[in-house]
Amino acid sequence: MEPIELQRRVVTAIPGPRSVELQKRRLAAVAAGVSSALPIFAERAHGAIVVDVDGNHYIDLGSGIGVMTIGHTDEAVVAAASEQLTLLTHGMFTITPYESYIRVAELLAQHTPGSFAKKTVLLNSGAEAVENAVKIARHYTGRTAVAVLDHAYHGRTNLTMAMTFKAMPYKSGFGPLAPSVYHAPGSYPFRDGLSGADAAARTITYLEKSIGARDLACLVAEPIQGEGGFVVPADGYLAALQDWCTANGVVFIADEIQSGMARTGKYYASEHFGVEPDMVLSAKGIAGGLPLAAVTGRAEIMDAPHAGGLGGTFAGNPVAAAAAIAVFGEIERRGLLAEAGRIEGILKPALVELQAKYPTIGDVRGIGAMLAIELVKPGTMEPNAAAVSALTAFAAQHGVLLLSAGTFGNVIRFLPSLAITDDLLREAISVLGDGFASLD
Ligand SMILES: *Cc1c(COP(=O)(O)O)cnc(C)c1O
């Protein structure tokens, strides 16, 4: 096949005729609960460009929800995974273990925050990492309660949907939910106006009064909330929570499934807030698109469960592990941590400029290549989800893939690949600007 032309190009109506055909088959064959933001079907992708089955080329500002952080079909990832596929496709680490699993654990120990001794368990999905983190924390502490923050997203399995904030679409009709999960108020500076200290005091009061520290196994927090709308906590908030957890024997778990793996210009977003979580969860961007997830934590906590207590058939699959090793290698070799700063340097000022022009943008926030705008009805704090829908639809029509987010559906999140060029980023921004102009 010809290499993909790395540019935006709309050559049919969106969706094009082949996508329309596939949509018909999809509606007949695929469960309705699995929905898609757009009725277009992807065929290929490279770098920051996705090509649909009709040949339309899109600038991808979502990266499959922050998965293709180092770029679609990255050469090093493709080579490592392809080679591994021919050597050992599956071993089942609990039966015939292999080196790549160990190497990923070593890399995670090296790159997650904190210089203490760490150990790792590998899994298949983000939700599975969250589930295992809770299992380990419960085993270690001998306590049962799990605390999470308002607006959190932790997954779709029974335990993790109970830990997720939003009823629709994640929980409604799917109960009974797992017990002993408590939703504490968090820090949402745009909406609560609280300082980090005040927001932390509010969270801690809830933890102490409503759960009680003696029953609390863990507090799970996203350093920057993903699905919840890229909510960046106020200064000092996370550090105050970590201090309280440490003082009370509560395992402090950072769900970095969306914010980790170089997305914010550090390996893990926790580093921006000066916290060293007892456990860090990785998934999305860790293996260049292959399914892999990890729980990495203090060795004494990770070693609490008995032999045989953790694992899974496909968990830490050798092909996915080889891809993850390539991702770590490319982050180092190409200096990709700095690329997040380059992207922020172009995108954030452009979003602030749009905010000055369009009062529907209530807030611009985020760090590195994890940025967002929160849309409101002009002059109010009222969420404006309609504007988000109109803008994402406009962008798709013009060859730009945008993702929504937020408890109120009123946030546009930007998760471009670190491989996106300045030119493509600027072009996507100009489409977004046209989108805002078209709203009036
Ligand atoms: C995506 C996500 C999850 C769930 O990961 P899956 O791989 O979809 O199970 C959990 N936590 C956060 C913060 C996420 O962004």
mmCIF file of N, CA and C in Angstrom, residues 17 27-28 39 57 88 226 254 278 290 329 398 400:
data_model
loop_
_atom_site.group_PDB
_atom_site.id
_atom_site.type_symbol
_atom_site.label_atom_id
_atom_site.label_comp_id
_atom_site.label_asym_id
_atom_site.label_seq_id
_atom_site.Cartn_x
_atom_site.Cartn_y
_atom_site.Cartn_z
ATOM 1 N N PRO A 17 -19.838 7.214 1.092
ATOM 2 C CA PRO A 17 -20.700 6.068 0.753
ATOM 3 C C PRO A 17 -20.270 4.742 1.389
ATOM 4 N N LEU A 27 -25.253 -1.538 12.303
ATOM 5 C CA LEU A 27 -26.503 -1.449 13.049
ATOM 6 C C LEU A 27 -27.187 -2.809 13.115
ATOM 7 N N ALA A 28 -26.984 -3.625 12.072
ATOM 8 C CA ALA A 28 -27.611 -4.947 12.058
ATOM 9 C C ALA A 28 -26.850 -5.956 12.925
ATOM 10 N N PRO A 39 -20.432 8.441 12.451
ATOM 11 C CA PRO A 39 -20.705 7.249 11.632
ATOM 12 C C PRO A 39 -19.666 7.078 10.519
ATOM 13 N N HIS A 57 -9.040 12.110 4.843
ATOM 14 C CA HIS A 57 -7.923 12.186 5.779
ATOM 15 C C HIS A 57 -8.273 13.187 6.893
ATOM 16 N N LEU A 88 6.827 -15.329 19.925
ATOM 17 C CA LEU A 88 5.999 -15.880 21.009
ATOM 18 C C LEU A 88 4.773 -14.980 21.102
ATOM 19 N N GLY A 226 -9.953 12.723 33.340
ATOM 20 C CA GLY A 226 -10.081 12.541 31.894
ATOM 21 C C GLY A 226 -11.503 12.754 31.423
ATOM 22 N N ALA A 254 -3.055 6.740 42.150
ATOM 23 C CA ALA A 254 -3.258 7.682 41.049
ATOM 24 C C ALA A 254 -3.675 6.900 39.815
ATOM 25 N N ASP A 278 1.171 5.894 46.153
ATOM 26 C CA ASP A 278 1.565 4.544 46.560
ATOM 27 C C ASP A 278 1.421 3.576 45.391
ATOM 28 N N LEU A 290 -1.767 -1.299 21.487
ATOM 29 C CA LEU A 290 -2.056 -2.682 21.879
ATOM 30 C C LEU A 290 -2.600 -2.699 23.296
ATOM 31 N N GLY A 329 11.015 3.257 24.646
ATOM 32 C CA GLY A 329 12.231 3.533 23.883
ATOM 33 C C GLY A 329 12.088 4.767 23.020
ATOM 34 N N HIS A 398 -15.093 18.829 8.355
ATOM 35 C CA HIS A 398 -13.937 19.520 7.777
ATOM 36 C C HIS A 398 -12.622 18.788 8.041
ATOM 37 N N VAL A 400 -11.388 17.086 10.846
ATOM 38 C CA VAL A 400 -10.687 17.135 12.128
ATOM 39 C C VAL A 400 -11.485 16.297 13.134
#
